[in-house]
JSON list of C-alpha atoms in Angstrom, two decimals:
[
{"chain": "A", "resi": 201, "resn": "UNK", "atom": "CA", "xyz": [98.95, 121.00, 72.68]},
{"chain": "A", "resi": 202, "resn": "UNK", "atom": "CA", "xyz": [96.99, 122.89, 75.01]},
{"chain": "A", "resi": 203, "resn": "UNK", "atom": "CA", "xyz": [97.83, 123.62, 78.83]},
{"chain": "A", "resi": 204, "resn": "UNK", "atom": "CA", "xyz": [94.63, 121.98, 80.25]},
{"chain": "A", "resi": 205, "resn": "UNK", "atom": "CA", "xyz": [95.91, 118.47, 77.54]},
{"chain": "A", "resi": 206, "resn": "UNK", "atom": "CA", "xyz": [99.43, 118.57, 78.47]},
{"chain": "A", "resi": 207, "resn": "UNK", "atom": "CA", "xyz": [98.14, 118.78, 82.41]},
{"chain": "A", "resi": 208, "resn": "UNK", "atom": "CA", "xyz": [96.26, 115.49, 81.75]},
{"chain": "A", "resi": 209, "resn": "UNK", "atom": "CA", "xyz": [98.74, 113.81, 80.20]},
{"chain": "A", "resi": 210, "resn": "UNK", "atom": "CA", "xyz": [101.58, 114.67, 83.36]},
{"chain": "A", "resi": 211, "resn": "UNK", "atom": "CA", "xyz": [98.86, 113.98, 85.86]},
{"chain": "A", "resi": 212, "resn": "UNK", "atom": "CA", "xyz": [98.20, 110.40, 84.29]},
{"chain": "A", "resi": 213, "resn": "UNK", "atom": "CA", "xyz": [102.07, 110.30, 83.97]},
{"chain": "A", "resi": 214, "resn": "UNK", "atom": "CA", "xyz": [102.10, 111.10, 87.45]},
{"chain": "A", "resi": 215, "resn": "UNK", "atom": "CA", "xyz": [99.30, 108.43, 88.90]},
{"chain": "A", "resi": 216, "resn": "UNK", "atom": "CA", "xyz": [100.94, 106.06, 86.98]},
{"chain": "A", "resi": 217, "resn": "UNK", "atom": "CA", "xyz": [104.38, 105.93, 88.01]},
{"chain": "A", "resi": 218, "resn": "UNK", "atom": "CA", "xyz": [103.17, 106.50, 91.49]},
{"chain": "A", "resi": 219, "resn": "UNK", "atom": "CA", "xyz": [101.79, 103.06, 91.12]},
{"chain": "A", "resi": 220, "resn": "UNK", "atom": "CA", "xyz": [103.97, 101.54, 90.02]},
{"chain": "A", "resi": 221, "resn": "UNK", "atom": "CA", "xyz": [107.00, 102.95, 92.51]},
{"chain": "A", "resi": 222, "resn": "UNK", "atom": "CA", "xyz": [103.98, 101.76, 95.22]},
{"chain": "A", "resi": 223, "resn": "UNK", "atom": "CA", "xyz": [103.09, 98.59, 94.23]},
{"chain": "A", "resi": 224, "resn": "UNK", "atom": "CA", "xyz": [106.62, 97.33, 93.59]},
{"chain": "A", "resi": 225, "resn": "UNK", "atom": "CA", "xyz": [108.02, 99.21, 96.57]},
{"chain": "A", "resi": 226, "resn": "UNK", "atom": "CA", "xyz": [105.60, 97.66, 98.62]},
{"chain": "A", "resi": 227, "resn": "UNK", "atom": "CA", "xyz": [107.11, 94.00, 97.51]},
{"chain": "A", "resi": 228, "resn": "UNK", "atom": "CA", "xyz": [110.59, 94.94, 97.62]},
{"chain": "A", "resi": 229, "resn": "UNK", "atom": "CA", "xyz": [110.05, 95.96, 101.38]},
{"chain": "A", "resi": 230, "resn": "UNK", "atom": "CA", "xyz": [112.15, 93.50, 103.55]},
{"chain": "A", "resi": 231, "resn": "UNK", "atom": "CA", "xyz": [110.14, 90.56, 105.61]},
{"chain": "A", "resi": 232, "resn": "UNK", "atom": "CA", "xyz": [107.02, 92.09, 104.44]},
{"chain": "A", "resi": 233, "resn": "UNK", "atom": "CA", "xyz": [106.27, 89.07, 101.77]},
{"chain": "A", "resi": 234, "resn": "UNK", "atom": "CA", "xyz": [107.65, 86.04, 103.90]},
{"chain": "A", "resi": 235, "resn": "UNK", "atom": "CA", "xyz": [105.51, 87.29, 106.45]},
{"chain": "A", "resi": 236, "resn": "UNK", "atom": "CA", "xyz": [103.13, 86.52, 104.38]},
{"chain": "A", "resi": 237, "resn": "UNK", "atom": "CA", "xyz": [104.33, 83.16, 103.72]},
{"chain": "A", "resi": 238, "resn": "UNK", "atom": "CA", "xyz": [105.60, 84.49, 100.18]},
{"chain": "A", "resi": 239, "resn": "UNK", "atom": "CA", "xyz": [109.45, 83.69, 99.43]},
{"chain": "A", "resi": 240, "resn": "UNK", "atom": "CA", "xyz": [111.27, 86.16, 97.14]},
{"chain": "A", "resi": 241, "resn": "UNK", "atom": "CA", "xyz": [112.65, 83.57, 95.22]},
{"chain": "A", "resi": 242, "resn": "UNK", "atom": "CA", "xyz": [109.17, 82.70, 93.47]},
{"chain": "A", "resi": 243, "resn": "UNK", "atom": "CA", "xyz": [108.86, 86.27, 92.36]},
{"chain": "A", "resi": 244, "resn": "UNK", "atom": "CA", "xyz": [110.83, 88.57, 89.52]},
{"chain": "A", "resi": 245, "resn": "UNK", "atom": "CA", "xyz": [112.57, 90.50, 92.20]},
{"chain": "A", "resi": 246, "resn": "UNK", "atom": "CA", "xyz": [115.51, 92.25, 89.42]},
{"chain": "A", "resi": 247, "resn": "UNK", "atom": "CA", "xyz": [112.09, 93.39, 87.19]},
{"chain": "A", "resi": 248, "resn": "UNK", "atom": "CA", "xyz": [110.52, 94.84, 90.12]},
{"chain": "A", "resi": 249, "resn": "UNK", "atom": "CA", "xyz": [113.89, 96.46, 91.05]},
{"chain": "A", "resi": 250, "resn": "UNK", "atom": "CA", "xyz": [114.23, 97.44, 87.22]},
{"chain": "A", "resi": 251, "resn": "UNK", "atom": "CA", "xyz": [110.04, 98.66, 87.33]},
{"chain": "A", "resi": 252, "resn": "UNK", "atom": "CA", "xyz": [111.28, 100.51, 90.64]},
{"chain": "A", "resi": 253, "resn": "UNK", "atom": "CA", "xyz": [113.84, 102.28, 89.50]},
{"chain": "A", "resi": 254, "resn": "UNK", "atom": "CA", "xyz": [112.80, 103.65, 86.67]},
{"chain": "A", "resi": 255, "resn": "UNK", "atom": "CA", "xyz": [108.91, 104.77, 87.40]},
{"chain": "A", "resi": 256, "resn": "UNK", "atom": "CA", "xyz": [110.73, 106.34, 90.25]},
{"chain": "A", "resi": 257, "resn": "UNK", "atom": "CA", "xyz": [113.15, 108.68, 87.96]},
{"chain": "A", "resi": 258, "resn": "UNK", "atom": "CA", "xyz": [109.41, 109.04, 85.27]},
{"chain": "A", "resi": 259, "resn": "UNK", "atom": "CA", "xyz": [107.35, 110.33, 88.99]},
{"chain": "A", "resi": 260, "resn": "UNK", "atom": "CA", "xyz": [110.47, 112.66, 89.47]},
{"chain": "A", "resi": 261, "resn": "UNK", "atom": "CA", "xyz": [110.05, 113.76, 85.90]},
{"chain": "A", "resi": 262, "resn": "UNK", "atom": "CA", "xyz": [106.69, 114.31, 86.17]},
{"chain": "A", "resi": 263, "resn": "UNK", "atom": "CA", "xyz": [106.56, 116.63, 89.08]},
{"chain": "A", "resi": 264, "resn": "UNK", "atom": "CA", "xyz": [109.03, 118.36, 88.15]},
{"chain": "A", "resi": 265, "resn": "UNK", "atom": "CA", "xyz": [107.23, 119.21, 84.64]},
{"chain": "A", "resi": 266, "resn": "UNK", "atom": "CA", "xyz": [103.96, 119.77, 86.84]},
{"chain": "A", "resi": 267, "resn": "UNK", "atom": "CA", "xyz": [105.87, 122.41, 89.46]},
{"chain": "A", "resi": 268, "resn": "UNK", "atom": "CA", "xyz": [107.27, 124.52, 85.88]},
{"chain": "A", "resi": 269, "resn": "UNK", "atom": "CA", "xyz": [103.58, 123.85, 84.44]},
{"chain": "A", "resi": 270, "resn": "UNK", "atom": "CA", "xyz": [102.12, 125.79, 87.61]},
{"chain": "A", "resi": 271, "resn": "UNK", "atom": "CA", "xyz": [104.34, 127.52, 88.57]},
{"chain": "A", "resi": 272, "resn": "UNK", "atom": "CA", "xyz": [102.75, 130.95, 88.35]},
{"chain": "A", "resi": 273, "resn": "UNK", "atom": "CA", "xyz": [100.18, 129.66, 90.62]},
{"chain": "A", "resi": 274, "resn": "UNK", "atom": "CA", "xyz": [102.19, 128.59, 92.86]},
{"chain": "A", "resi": 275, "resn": "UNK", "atom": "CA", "xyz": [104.12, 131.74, 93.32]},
{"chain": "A", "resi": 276, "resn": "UNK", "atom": "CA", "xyz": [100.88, 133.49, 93.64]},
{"chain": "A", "resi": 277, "resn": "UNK", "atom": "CA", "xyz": [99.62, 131.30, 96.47]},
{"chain": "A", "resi": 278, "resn": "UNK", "atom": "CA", "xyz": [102.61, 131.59, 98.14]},
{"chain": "A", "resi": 279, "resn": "UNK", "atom": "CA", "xyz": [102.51, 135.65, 98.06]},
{"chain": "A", "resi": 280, "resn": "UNK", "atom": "CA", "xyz": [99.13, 135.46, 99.01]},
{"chain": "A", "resi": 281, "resn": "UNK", "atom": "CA", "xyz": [99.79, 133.25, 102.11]},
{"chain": "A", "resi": 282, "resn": "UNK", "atom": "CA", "xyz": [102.69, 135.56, 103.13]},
{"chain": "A", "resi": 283, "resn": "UNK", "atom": "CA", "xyz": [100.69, 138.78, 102.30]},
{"chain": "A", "resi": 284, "resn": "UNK", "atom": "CA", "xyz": [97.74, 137.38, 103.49]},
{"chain": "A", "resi": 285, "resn": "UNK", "atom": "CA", "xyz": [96.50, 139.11, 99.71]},
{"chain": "A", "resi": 286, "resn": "UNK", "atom": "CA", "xyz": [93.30, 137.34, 98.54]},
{"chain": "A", "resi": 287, "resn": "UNK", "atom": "CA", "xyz": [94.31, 138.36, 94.74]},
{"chain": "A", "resi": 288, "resn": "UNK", "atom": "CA", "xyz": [92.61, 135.81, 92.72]},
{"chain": "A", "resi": 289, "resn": "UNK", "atom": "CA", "xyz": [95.49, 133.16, 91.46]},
{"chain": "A", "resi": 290, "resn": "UNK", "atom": "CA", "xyz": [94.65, 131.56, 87.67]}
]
């Protein structure tokens, strides 16, 4: 697979799990839903815990793989910043 593929596919990794850790974080968050007149007890809460959990160890995943994917670039930025260098960074 090529670089600019693989990319895609951890950046759609990436949006997704994000999502899902959002969404699902956002109704775990305590009083948030009876506030809202919503009780807990209607709603899934152990598959949204279970959804939580484990998008949030896939977004980990998934920026991890996209800090070794550019990682070249990011060294390069980060000499140029200190250097103040504007060398061109692929």
């Amino acid at each position: 697979m090529d670089k600019t593929k693989l990319n895609y596919f951890i950046d759609l990794g990436l949006a997704v799990s994000f999502i899902l850790v959002f969404i699902t974080g956002v109704i775990k968050f305590p009083k948030l839903l009876p506030s809202l007149g919503i009780r807990y007890s209607y709603l899934p809460m152990n598959l949204f815990t279970v959804i939580h959990d484990w998008s949030g160890i896939a977004i980990g995943i998934f920026v991890l793989l996209h800090l070794i994917l550019h990682w070249k670039w990011i060294v390069c930025m980060t000499k140029n910043m200190v250097n103040k260098n504007l060398k061109k960074c692929d």
